[in-house]
mmCIF file of C-alpha atoms and ligand atoms in Angstrom:
data_model
loop_
_atom_site.group_PDB
_atom_site.id
_atom_site.type_symbol
_atom_site.label_atom_id
_atom_site.label_comp_id
_atom_site.label_asym_id
_atom_site.label_seq_id
_atom_site.Cartn_x
_atom_site.Cartn_y
_atom_site.Cartn_z
ATOM 1 C CA MET A 637 -37.914 -14.934 95.381
ATOM 2 C CA LYS A 638 -36.349 -12.042 93.785
ATOM 3 C CA GLN A 639 -36.412 -12.172 90.366
ATOM 4 C CA ILE A 640 -33.449 -10.535 87.639
ATOM 5 C CA THR A 641 -32.950 -10.287 84.277
ATOM 6 C CA LEU A 642 -29.978 -12.285 82.848
ATOM 7 C CA ILE A 643 -28.445 -11.750 80.132
ATOM 8 C CA LYS A 644 -26.095 -14.813 79.026
ATOM 9 C CA GLY A 645 -25.000 -12.892 75.672
ATOM 10 C CA ASP A 646 -22.984 -15.110 73.497
ATOM 11 C CA GLY A 647 -18.951 -15.521 72.633
ATOM 12 C CA ILE A 648 -18.020 -16.480 76.172
ATOM 13 C CA GLY A 649 -21.044 -14.292 77.983
ATOM 14 C CA PRO A 650 -22.436 -17.691 78.499
ATOM 15 C CA GLU A 651 -19.674 -19.438 80.110
ATOM 16 C CA ILE A 652 -19.064 -16.783 82.507
ATOM 17 C CA SER A 653 -22.407 -16.415 82.891
ATOM 18 C CA ASP A 654 -23.264 -20.263 83.972
ATOM 19 C CA ALA A 655 -20.396 -19.952 86.094
ATOM 20 C CA VAL A 656 -21.574 -17.127 88.014
ATOM 21 C CA VAL A 657 -24.889 -18.108 88.323
ATOM 22 C CA ARG A 658 -23.356 -21.171 90.202
ATOM 23 C CA ILE A 659 -21.439 -19.240 92.667
ATOM 24 C CA ILE A 660 -24.532 -17.375 93.764
ATOM 25 C CA ASP A 661 -26.719 -20.475 93.983
ATOM 26 C CA ALA A 662 -23.851 -22.006 95.842
ATOM 27 C CA SER A 663 -24.009 -19.130 98.704
ATOM 28 C CA GLY A 664 -27.285 -19.777 99.174
ATOM 29 C CA LEU A 665 -28.850 -16.929 98.200
ATOM 30 C CA LYS A 666 -32.333 -17.884 95.639
ATOM 31 C CA ILE A 667 -32.583 -15.650 92.557
ATOM 32 C CA ASP A 668 -35.380 -16.690 89.901
ATOM 33 C CA TRP A 669 -33.477 -16.007 86.967
ATOM 34 C CA ASP A 670 -35.637 -13.887 84.005
ATOM 35 C CA ILE A 671 -32.817 -15.172 81.194
ATOM 36 C CA GLN A 672 -33.384 -13.613 78.293
ATOM 37 C CA ALA A 673 -31.531 -14.202 74.715
ATOM 38 C CA ALA A 674 -29.655 -11.217 73.284
ATOM 39 C CA GLY A 675 -27.272 -10.957 70.056
ATOM 40 C CA THR A 676 -25.751 -12.875 67.643
ATOM 41 C CA ASP A 677 -27.230 -15.873 68.265
ATOM 42 C CA VAL A 678 -31.123 -14.255 68.313
ATOM 43 C CA ILE A 679 -30.904 -12.461 64.482
ATOM 44 C CA GLU A 680 -32.024 -15.257 62.600
ATOM 45 C CA ALA A 681 -34.962 -16.114 63.913
ATOM 46 C CA GLU A 682 -36.240 -12.723 65.466
ATOM 47 C CA GLY A 683 -34.470 -10.617 63.279
ATOM 48 C CA THR A 684 -33.328 -8.064 65.547
ATOM 49 C CA PRO A 685 -30.057 -9.058 68.458
ATOM 50 C CA LEU A 686 -32.222 -6.971 71.284
ATOM 51 C CA PRO A 687 -35.946 -8.121 70.915
ATOM 52 C CA ASP A 688 -38.536 -5.603 73.173
ATOM 53 C CA ARG A 689 -38.774 -8.689 74.777
ATOM 54 C CA VAL A 690 -35.811 -8.151 76.510
ATOM 55 C CA LEU A 691 -36.161 -4.720 77.321
ATOM 56 C CA GLU A 692 -39.422 -5.615 78.446
ATOM 57 C CA SER A 693 -38.207 -8.267 81.024
ATOM 58 C CA ILE A 694 -35.402 -5.242 82.387
ATOM 59 C CA LYS A 695 -38.240 -3.338 82.858
ATOM 60 C CA ARG A 696 -40.345 -5.622 84.747
ATOM 61 C CA ASN A 697 -37.358 -7.047 86.971
ATOM 62 C CA LYS A 698 -36.087 -3.459 87.299
ATOM 63 C CA ILE A 699 -32.399 -5.089 87.340
ATOM 64 C CA ALA A 700 -30.491 -6.795 84.698
ATOM 65 C CA LEU A 701 -26.651 -9.182 85.160
ATOM 66 C CA LYS A 702 -25.872 -8.816 81.390
ATOM 67 C CA ALA A 703 -22.990 -10.905 80.075
ATOM 68 C CA PRO A 704 -21.016 -9.466 76.759
ATOM 69 C CA VAL A 705 -22.822 -9.077 73.417
ATOM 70 C CA THR A 706 -21.063 -9.129 70.012
ATOM 71 C CA THR A 707 -21.493 -6.079 68.089
ATOM 72 C CA PRO A 708 -22.992 -7.973 64.642
ATOM 73 C CA VAL A 709 -20.667 -6.164 61.565
ATOM 74 C CA GLY A 710 -22.905 -4.754 59.188
ATOM 75 C CA LYS A 711 -25.931 -2.025 57.949
ATOM 76 C CA GLY A 712 -29.208 -2.076 60.175
ATOM 77 C CA PHE A 713 -28.129 -3.239 63.644
ATOM 78 C CA ARG A 714 -27.398 -0.861 66.105
ATOM 79 C CA SER A 715 -24.870 -1.965 69.576
ATOM 80 C CA VAL A 716 -27.412 -3.797 71.998
ATOM 81 C CA ASN A 717 -25.491 -2.196 74.542
ATOM 82 C CA VAL A 718 -26.344 1.264 73.188
ATOM 83 C CA GLN A 719 -30.144 0.338 72.229
ATOM 84 C CA ILE A 720 -30.565 -1.107 76.241
ATOM 85 C CA ARG A 721 -28.830 2.576 77.927
ATOM 86 C CA LYS A 722 -30.870 4.593 75.565
ATOM 87 C CA ASN A 723 -34.253 2.810 75.543
ATOM 88 C CA LEU A 724 -33.793 2.683 79.717
ATOM 89 C CA ASP A 725 -32.211 5.981 80.777
ATOM 90 C CA LEU A 726 -29.338 4.691 82.575
ATOM 91 C CA TYR A 727 -27.248 7.795 82.714
ATOM 92 C CA ALA A 728 -24.071 7.056 85.282
ATOM 93 C CA ASN A 729 -22.114 3.835 83.931
ATOM 94 C CA LEU A 730 -20.273 3.804 86.756
ATOM 95 C CA ARG A 731 -16.725 1.047 87.397
ATOM 96 C CA PRO A 732 -15.487 0.619 90.587
ATOM 97 C CA CYS A 733 -11.664 0.024 90.174
ATOM 98 C CA ARG A 734 -9.975 -1.739 93.185
ATOM 99 C CA ASN A 735 -6.846 -3.629 93.823
ATOM 100 C CA LEU A 736 -7.604 -7.557 93.878
ATOM 101 C CA PRO A 737 -6.072 -9.607 96.469
ATOM 102 C CA ASN A 738 -2.908 -11.542 95.466
ATOM 103 C CA VAL A 739 -3.283 -9.753 91.047
ATOM 104 C CA LYS A 740 0.213 -8.829 90.842
ATOM 105 C CA THR A 741 -0.029 -4.549 89.107
ATOM 106 C CA LYS A 742 1.947 -2.383 88.869
ATOM 107 C CA PHE A 743 0.196 0.142 92.073
ATOM 108 C CA ASN A 744 -1.224 -1.251 95.219
ATOM 109 C CA ASN A 745 -3.820 0.654 97.114
ATOM 110 C CA VAL A 746 -5.730 1.532 94.105
ATOM 111 C CA ASP A 747 -9.397 2.281 94.411
ATOM 112 C CA ILE A 748 -11.012 4.521 92.495
ATOM 113 C CA ILE A 749 -15.053 4.993 91.293
ATOM 114 C CA VAL A 750 -15.126 6.612 88.269
ATOM 115 C CA VAL A 751 -18.652 7.981 87.331
ATOM 116 C CA ARG A 752 -19.594 8.530 83.678
ATOM 117 C CA GLU A 753 -22.003 10.156 82.114
ATOM 118 C CA ASN A 754 -23.334 8.164 79.959
ATOM 119 C CA THR A 755 -26.001 10.040 77.923
ATOM 120 C CA GLU A 756 -24.631 13.129 75.757
ATOM 121 C CA ASP A 757 -21.148 15.070 75.078
ATOM 122 C CA LEU A 758 -19.802 13.793 71.668
ATOM 123 C CA TYR A 759 -21.264 10.217 72.029
ATOM 124 C CA ALA A 760 -24.853 11.892 70.853
ATOM 125 C CA GLY A 761 -23.799 11.357 67.352
ATOM 126 C CA ILE A 762 -24.345 14.443 66.076
ATOM 127 C CA GLU A 763 -21.970 14.289 62.806
ATOM 128 C CA ARG A 764 -21.640 15.740 59.281
ATOM 129 C CA MET A 765 -19.322 16.112 56.739
ATOM 130 C CA ILE A 766 -19.245 20.125 56.393
ATOM 131 C CA ASN A 767 -17.529 19.759 52.337
ATOM 132 C CA SER A 768 -15.738 16.304 51.766
ATOM 133 C CA ASP A 769 -12.417 17.557 53.465
ATOM 134 C CA THR A 770 -13.777 18.941 56.906
ATOM 135 C CA ALA A 771 -16.079 16.748 59.442
ATOM 136 C CA GLU A 772 -17.856 18.608 62.386
ATOM 137 C CA SER A 773 -19.194 16.575 65.681
ATOM 138 C CA ILE A 774 -20.828 18.530 68.153
ATOM 139 C CA LYS A 775 -20.676 18.287 72.065
ATOM 140 C CA ILE A 776 -23.769 18.289 73.937
ATOM 141 C CA ILE A 777 -23.545 19.106 77.465
ATOM 142 C CA THR A 778 -26.700 19.784 79.412
ATOM 143 C CA ARG A 779 -27.240 21.477 82.988
ATOM 144 C CA ASN A 780 -29.485 18.749 83.127
ATOM 145 C CA ALA A 781 -28.230 15.376 82.942
ATOM 146 C CA SER A 782 -24.841 17.260 84.512
ATOM 147 C CA GLU A 783 -26.233 17.741 87.574
ATOM 148 C CA ARG A 784 -27.772 14.422 87.735
ATOM 149 C CA ILE A 785 -24.432 12.457 87.424
ATOM 150 C CA CYS A 786 -22.766 14.984 90.066
ATOM 151 C CA LYS A 787 -25.526 14.020 91.946
ATOM 152 C CA PHE A 788 -25.070 10.841 91.639
ATOM 153 C CA ALA A 789 -21.349 10.202 92.549
ATOM 154 C CA PHE A 790 -22.252 12.642 95.497
ATOM 155 C CA ASP A 791 -24.668 10.106 96.741
ATOM 156 C CA TYR A 792 -22.705 6.951 95.788
ATOM 157 C CA ALA A 793 -19.714 8.664 97.823
ATOM 158 C CA LEU A 794 -22.335 9.667 100.991
ATOM 159 C CA LYS A 795 -24.033 6.291 100.609
ATOM 160 C CA ASN A 796 -20.023 4.090 100.085
ATOM 161 C CA ASN A 797 -18.448 5.976 102.983
ATOM 162 C CA ARG A 798 -15.763 7.833 100.317
ATOM 163 C CA LYS A 799 -14.490 11.116 100.883
ATOM 164 C CA GLU A 800 -13.858 13.107 98.217
ATOM 165 C CA VAL A 801 -15.668 13.756 94.728
ATOM 166 C CA CYS A 802 -13.338 14.973 91.663
ATOM 167 C CA VAL A 803 -14.652 16.276 89.100
ATOM 168 C CA VAL A 804 -12.613 16.102 85.725
ATOM 169 C CA THR A 805 -12.907 18.394 82.746
ATOM 170 C CA LYS A 806 -11.090 20.237 80.263
ATOM 171 C CA ALA A 807 -13.338 23.625 81.121
ATOM 172 C CA ASN A 808 -10.133 26.061 80.472
ATOM 173 C CA ILE A 809 -9.754 24.662 76.262
ATOM 174 C CA MET A 810 -13.722 23.954 76.390
ATOM 175 C CA LYS A 811 -15.168 27.101 78.494
ATOM 176 C CA LEU A 812 -19.028 26.534 77.608
ATOM 177 C CA SER A 813 -19.140 22.694 76.940
ATOM 178 C CA ASP A 814 -17.316 21.480 80.198
ATOM 179 C CA GLY A 815 -17.402 24.999 81.859
ATOM 180 C CA LEU A 816 -20.976 23.761 82.149
ATOM 181 C CA PHE A 817 -20.671 20.822 83.232
ATOM 182 C CA LEU A 818 -18.232 22.569 85.800
ATOM 183 C CA ASP A 819 -20.473 25.028 87.387
ATOM 184 C CA CYS A 820 -22.860 22.000 87.328
ATOM 185 C CA TYR A 821 -20.377 19.969 89.859
ATOM 186 C CA ARG A 822 -20.147 23.001 92.134
ATOM 187 C CA ASN A 823 -23.721 24.022 92.607
ATOM 188 C CA ILE A 824 -24.441 19.768 93.429
ATOM 189 C CA ALA A 825 -20.965 19.558 95.837
ATOM 190 C CA GLN A 826 -22.767 22.857 98.142
ATOM 191 C CA ASP A 827 -25.353 20.110 98.795
ATOM 192 C CA TYR A 828 -22.627 17.309 100.635
ATOM 193 C CA PRO A 829 -20.470 18.872 102.884
ATOM 194 C CA GLN A 830 -19.422 16.443 104.275
ATOM 195 C CA ILE A 831 -17.561 14.897 101.251
ATOM 196 C CA ASN A 832 -14.418 16.729 99.705
ATOM 197 C CA LYS A 833 -13.774 18.288 96.389
ATOM 198 C CA ARG A 834 -11.456 18.197 93.938
ATOM 199 C CA GLU A 835 -11.140 19.636 89.425
ATOM 200 C CA ILE A 836 -8.661 18.386 87.718
ATOM 201 C CA LEU A 837 -7.952 18.841 83.612
ATOM 202 C CA VAL A 838 -8.078 15.437 82.386
ATOM 203 C CA ASP A 839 -4.452 15.253 81.032
ATOM 204 C CA ASN A 840 -3.369 16.507 84.361
ATOM 205 C CA LEU A 841 -5.322 13.875 85.635
ATOM 206 C CA CYS A 842 -4.119 10.628 82.929
ATOM 207 C CA MET A 843 -0.017 11.928 84.724
ATOM 208 C CA GLN A 844 -1.422 11.859 87.877
ATOM 209 C CA LEU A 845 -3.242 8.234 87.402
ATOM 210 C CA VAL A 846 0.086 6.587 85.318
ATOM 211 C CA GLN A 847 1.803 7.879 88.595
ATOM 212 C CA ASN A 848 0.035 7.569 91.942
ATOM 213 C CA PRO A 849 -3.549 6.423 91.382
ATOM 214 C CA SER A 850 -3.763 6.047 95.020
ATOM 215 C CA GLN A 851 -4.458 9.813 95.784
ATOM 216 C CA PHE A 852 -8.262 8.814 93.862
ATOM 217 C CA ASP A 853 -11.373 7.940 95.537
ATOM 218 C CA VAL A 854 -14.311 8.963 93.775
ATOM 219 C CA LEU A 855 -13.953 10.774 89.403
ATOM 220 C CA VAL A 856 -17.146 12.342 87.941
ATOM 221 C CA LEU A 857 -16.557 12.854 84.433
ATOM 222 C CA PRO A 858 -18.942 14.158 80.857
ATOM 223 C CA ASN A 859 -18.758 10.584 78.760
ATOM 224 C CA LEU A 860 -15.776 11.058 76.479
ATOM 225 C CA TYR A 861 -13.075 11.202 79.334
ATOM 226 C CA GLY A 862 -15.325 8.744 81.884
ATOM 227 C CA ASP A 863 -14.457 5.793 79.108
ATOM 228 C CA ILE A 864 -11.079 6.900 77.913
ATOM 229 C CA VAL A 865 -10.621 6.787 81.982
ATOM 230 C CA SER A 866 -12.513 3.808 83.012
ATOM 231 C CA ASP A 867 -10.469 1.797 80.662
ATOM 232 C CA LEU A 868 -7.531 3.516 82.026
ATOM 233 C CA CYS A 869 -8.402 2.310 85.537
ATOM 234 C CA ALA A 870 -9.032 -1.188 84.307
ATOM 235 C CA GLY A 871 -6.015 -1.447 83.560
ATOM 236 C CA LEU A 872 -4.275 -0.132 86.577
ATOM 237 C CA ILE A 873 -5.991 -3.017 88.199
ATOM 238 C CA GLY A 874 -5.125 -6.345 86.614
ATOM 239 C CA GLY A 875 -6.927 -5.506 83.002
ATOM 240 C CA LEU A 876 -10.253 -6.555 81.311
ATOM 241 C CA GLY A 877 -10.867 -9.768 83.024
ATOM 242 C CA VAL A 878 -10.858 -8.123 86.748
ATOM 243 C CA ALA A 879 -12.721 -5.059 85.167
ATOM 244 C CA GLN A 880 -16.074 -4.264 86.314
ATOM 245 C CA GLY A 881 -19.056 -2.474 86.101
ATOM 246 C CA ALA A 882 -22.831 -1.512 86.089
ATOM 247 C CA ASN A 883 -25.165 0.844 84.006
ATOM 248 C CA ILE A 884 -27.977 2.980 86.297
ATOM 249 C CA GLY A 885 -30.571 5.037 85.637
ATOM 250 C CA THR A 886 -33.230 6.227 88.251
ATOM 251 C CA ASP A 887 -35.248 3.168 87.833
ATOM 252 C CA TYR A 888 -33.712 0.093 86.018
ATOM 253 C CA ALA A 889 -29.527 -0.920 86.350
ATOM 254 C CA VAL A 890 -27.714 -3.415 84.488
ATOM 255 C CA PHE A 891 -25.212 -4.794 86.140
ATOM 256 C CA GLU A 892 -21.878 -6.034 83.397
ATOM 257 C CA PRO A 893 -18.328 -6.050 83.081
ATOM 258 C CA VAL A 894 -16.200 -3.695 80.658
ATOM 259 C CA HIS A 895 -15.062 -6.959 78.636
ATOM 260 C CA GLY A 896 -16.685 -7.739 75.710
ATOM 261 C CA SER A 897 -17.468 -11.448 74.058
ATOM 262 C CA ALA A 898 -13.448 -12.439 73.573
ATOM 263 C CA PRO A 899 -14.581 -14.221 69.872
ATOM 264 C CA ASP A 900 -11.291 -15.392 69.986
ATOM 265 C CA ILE A 901 -11.637 -17.352 73.768
ATOM 266 C CA LYS A 902 -15.229 -18.798 72.943
ATOM 267 C CA ASP A 903 -16.206 -22.123 73.705
ATOM 268 C CA GLN A 904 -12.425 -23.037 75.029
ATOM 269 C CA ASN A 905 -13.104 -22.698 78.661
ATOM 270 C CA LYS A 906 -10.617 -19.798 79.439
ATOM 271 C CA ALA A 907 -13.025 -17.046 80.103
ATOM 272 C CA ASN A 908 -11.835 -15.489 83.751
ATOM 273 C CA PRO A 909 -15.978 -15.043 84.797
ATOM 274 C CA THR A 910 -13.517 -12.073 87.733
ATOM 275 C CA ALA A 911 -15.691 -9.315 85.899
ATOM 276 C CA LEU A 912 -18.732 -10.593 85.394
ATOM 277 C CA LEU A 913 -19.204 -12.241 89.590
ATOM 278 C CA LEU A 914 -17.869 -8.930 90.375
ATOM 279 C CA SER A 915 -20.606 -6.841 88.502
ATOM 280 C CA SER A 916 -22.578 -9.608 90.512
ATOM 281 C CA ILE A 917 -21.758 -8.689 93.715
ATOM 282 C CA GLU A 918 -22.186 -4.756 93.147
ATOM 283 C CA MET A 919 -25.547 -5.967 91.612
ATOM 284 C CA LEU A 920 -26.903 -7.763 95.261
ATOM 285 C CA ARG A 921 -25.228 -5.100 97.272
ATOM 286 C CA TYR A 922 -27.563 -2.764 94.761
ATOM 287 C CA THR A 923 -30.406 -4.742 95.702
ATOM 288 C CA GLY A 924 -29.593 -5.051 99.874
ATOM 289 C CA GLU A 925 -28.167 -8.306 99.566
ATOM 290 C CA ASN A 926 -25.048 -6.876 101.153
ATOM 291 C CA PHE A 927 -24.675 -10.513 103.504
ATOM 292 C CA PHE A 928 -24.708 -12.491 100.610
ATOM 293 C CA ALA A 929 -22.502 -10.031 98.350
ATOM 294 C CA GLU A 930 -19.758 -9.994 101.674
ATOM 295 C CA LYS A 931 -20.040 -13.892 101.463
ATOM 296 C CA ILE A 932 -19.382 -14.363 97.470
ATOM 297 C CA GLU A 933 -16.646 -11.167 97.595
ATOM 298 C CA THR A 934 -15.000 -13.022 100.017
ATOM 299 C CA ALA A 935 -14.831 -16.312 99.053
ATOM 300 C CA LEU A 936 -13.430 -14.531 95.609
ATOM 301 C CA PHE A 937 -10.713 -12.887 97.039
ATOM 302 C CA LYS A 938 -9.353 -16.272 99.264
ATOM 303 C CA THR A 939 -9.305 -17.999 96.153
ATOM 304 C CA LEU A 940 -7.404 -15.522 94.320
ATOM 305 C CA SER A 941 -5.545 -15.280 97.335
ATOM 306 C CA GLU A 942 -4.573 -18.756 97.426
ATOM 307 C CA GLY A 943 -2.960 -18.346 93.995
ATOM 308 C CA LYS A 944 -5.595 -19.525 92.237
ATOM 309 C CA PHE A 945 -5.711 -17.718 88.619
ATOM 310 C CA THR A 946 -7.511 -18.413 84.960
ATOM 311 C CA THR A 947 -4.735 -17.829 82.299
ATOM 312 C CA ASP A 948 -5.262 -14.361 81.699
ATOM 313 C CA LEU A 949 -4.042 -13.359 84.798
ATOM 314 C CA GLY A 950 -1.095 -16.410 84.858
ATOM 315 C CA GLY A 951 -2.847 -18.501 85.915
ATOM 316 C CA LEU A 952 -4.039 -22.414 85.018
ATOM 317 C CA LEU A 953 -7.344 -22.734 85.590
ATOM 318 C CA SER A 954 -10.439 -23.323 83.537
ATOM 319 C CA THR A 955 -13.305 -21.144 83.380
ATOM 320 C CA THR A 956 -14.581 -24.296 85.568
ATOM 321 C CA GLU A 957 -12.394 -25.120 87.902
ATOM 322 C CA PHE A 958 -11.939 -21.561 88.711
ATOM 323 C CA THR A 959 -15.155 -21.172 89.433
ATOM 324 C CA ASP A 960 -15.059 -24.334 91.562
ATOM 325 C CA ALA A 961 -12.214 -23.369 93.854
ATOM 326 C CA VAL A 962 -14.326 -19.895 94.633
ATOM 327 C CA ILE A 963 -17.145 -22.623 95.239
ATOM 328 C CA GLN A 964 -15.351 -24.688 97.407
ATOM 329 C CA ASN A 965 -14.184 -21.252 99.644
ATOM 330 C CA LEU A 966 -17.966 -20.245 99.708
ATOM 331 C CA ILE A 967 -18.806 -23.572 101.555
ATOM 332 C CA LYS A 968 -16.397 -24.358 103.785
HETATM 333 P P1 LIG B 1356 -13.160 -8.208 74.407
HETATM 334 O O1 LIG B 1356 -13.291 -7.007 75.458
HETATM 335 O O2 LIG B 1356 -14.393 -9.165 73.783
HETATM 336 O O3 LIG B 1356 -11.553 -8.946 74.283
HETATM 337 C C1 LIG B 1356 -10.425 -8.045 74.280
HETATM 338 C C2 LIG B 1356 -8.756 -9.091 74.664
HETATM 339 O O4 LIG B 1356 -9.718 -9.371 76.083
HETATM 340 C C3 LIG B 1356 -9.252 -10.560 73.855
HETATM 341 O O5 LIG B 1356 -7.832 -11.355 73.273
HETATM 342 C C4 LIG B 1356 -10.314 -11.742 74.856
HETATM 343 O O6 LIG B 1356 -10.171 -13.170 74.646
HETATM 344 C C5 LIG B 1356 -9.474 -10.920 75.964
HETATM 345 N N1 LIG B 1356 -10.688 -10.953 77.067
HETATM 346 C C6 LIG B 1356 -11.999 -10.343 76.981
HETATM 347 N N2 LIG B 1356 -12.692 -11.420 78.287
HETATM 348 C C7 LIG B 1356 -12.027 -11.641 79.084
HETATM 349 C C8 LIG B 1356 -12.305 -12.677 80.456
HETATM 350 N N3 LIG B 1356 -12.914 -12.542 80.632
HETATM 351 N N4 LIG B 1356 -11.208 -13.837 80.237
HETATM 352 C C9 LIG B 1356 -10.090 -14.047 79.518
HETATM 353 N N5 LIG B 1356 -9.854 -13.140 78.688
HETATM 354 C C10 LIG B 1356 -10.534 -11.809 78.739
HETATM 355 O O7 LIG B 1356 -13.185 -7.184 73.049
HETATM 356 P P2 LIG B 1356 -13.007 -6.698 71.306
HETATM 357 O O8 LIG B 1356 -12.034 -8.432 70.893
HETATM 358 O O9 LIG B 1356 -12.467 -6.303 70.972
HETATM 359 O O10 LIG B 1356 -14.434 -7.196 71.346
HETATM 360 C C11 LIG B 1356 -15.367 -8.368 71.187
HETATM 361 C C12 LIG B 1356 -17.185 -8.419 70.408
HETATM 362 O O11 LIG B 1356 -17.461 -7.750 72.110
HETATM 363 C C13 LIG B 1356 -16.942 -6.817 69.746
HETATM 364 O O12 LIG B 1356 -18.337 -7.440 69.175
HETATM 365 C C14 LIG B 1356 -17.909 -5.862 70.974
HETATM 366 O O13 LIG B 1356 -18.773 -5.186 70.066
HETATM 367 C C15 LIG B 1356 -18.158 -6.831 71.823
HETATM 368 N N6 LIG B 1356 -17.865 -6.054 73.374
HETATM 369 C C16 LIG B 1356 -19.186 -6.063 73.657
HETATM 370 C C17 LIG B 1356 -19.345 -5.342 75.096
HETATM 371 C C18 LIG B 1356 -20.541 -5.144 75.719
HETATM 372 O O14 LIG B 1356 -21.392 -6.419 75.669
HETATM 373 N N7 LIG B 1356 -20.710 -4.759 76.873
HETATM 374 C C19 LIG B 1356 -18.169 -4.442 75.780
HETATM 375 C C20 LIG B 1356 -17.150 -4.032 74.771
HETATM 376 C C21 LIG B 1356 -16.988 -5.000 73.437
#
């Protein structure tokens, strides 16, 4: 039986994790969940929101499904999410953004894969005050990180029958840093003659995305543009309740929704488990469980097609009622 680390997180994390575990179980796939508590709830007992045992579990199992974790406010605690990404060198943030059946949005036919570099750029956190009126942040772009993220994007495109990989930069202004990223894309692209190439500036991309998003296929971006553009794309397909994600490295992969722990609806049986469920479907595909991935996806899409929604999408169902409806469609 496959062992997978499960981080149930806090806030709405445990509710949506339980929903997803029930659905996967009902599909007939047996998973040995290695459940690891993390986040605000473990700080008191263990002195940190991310005890070593959590990272050790992911290293052992190679794969994790992760629900959101609140970032504690106050000194001394770094974001659990950032720590996991750094510790495991999860250099690729993958965000598939596709229209879902019956979920009303401004555009149809959106099917964009956002591949965001996860380790450097302005997120390296190298900042200083030059004097009391001037601050400086340093943008780091390296050939190594840029080439590996571009290679990841092209490999993903090849494996998933995508036609184009478009690189997004502001290389007309940041000629050295974004210029290097673009140069790496061009070098890597030569190894993939079967995939279309496209280059676009990030400002133009944003304008095109809100006018005609269906023209885009796979996007590859440095960290900061990737962060902003992936949220824009999440908005195109129905928002946080349905936006899935994954952080992937050479050795380990952590699948998680884009949204946070939603403390405002915690313990109210209101949370939409779809984003975590879609993340788990992507995880199953990643581990080669394509049969079960298809089966669960079909049941989810059928449920949505029947107009069964949680309240965030304008429906009437609670988390458990929605989960039951997906399970009904699985076993029909
Ligand atoms: P949030 O994503 O938790 O919530 C924003 C809004 O969307 C809220 O109104 C919430 O009710 C709603 N929402 C989010 N997910 C939903 C779902 N599945 N179903 C229905 N409604 C949903 O963002 P917020 O409030 O800024 O962050 C709360 C906490 O989560 C913070 O501590 C933040 O640091 C953490 N966070 C953790 C992430 C992670 O673990 N990967 C990612 C983003 C935020």
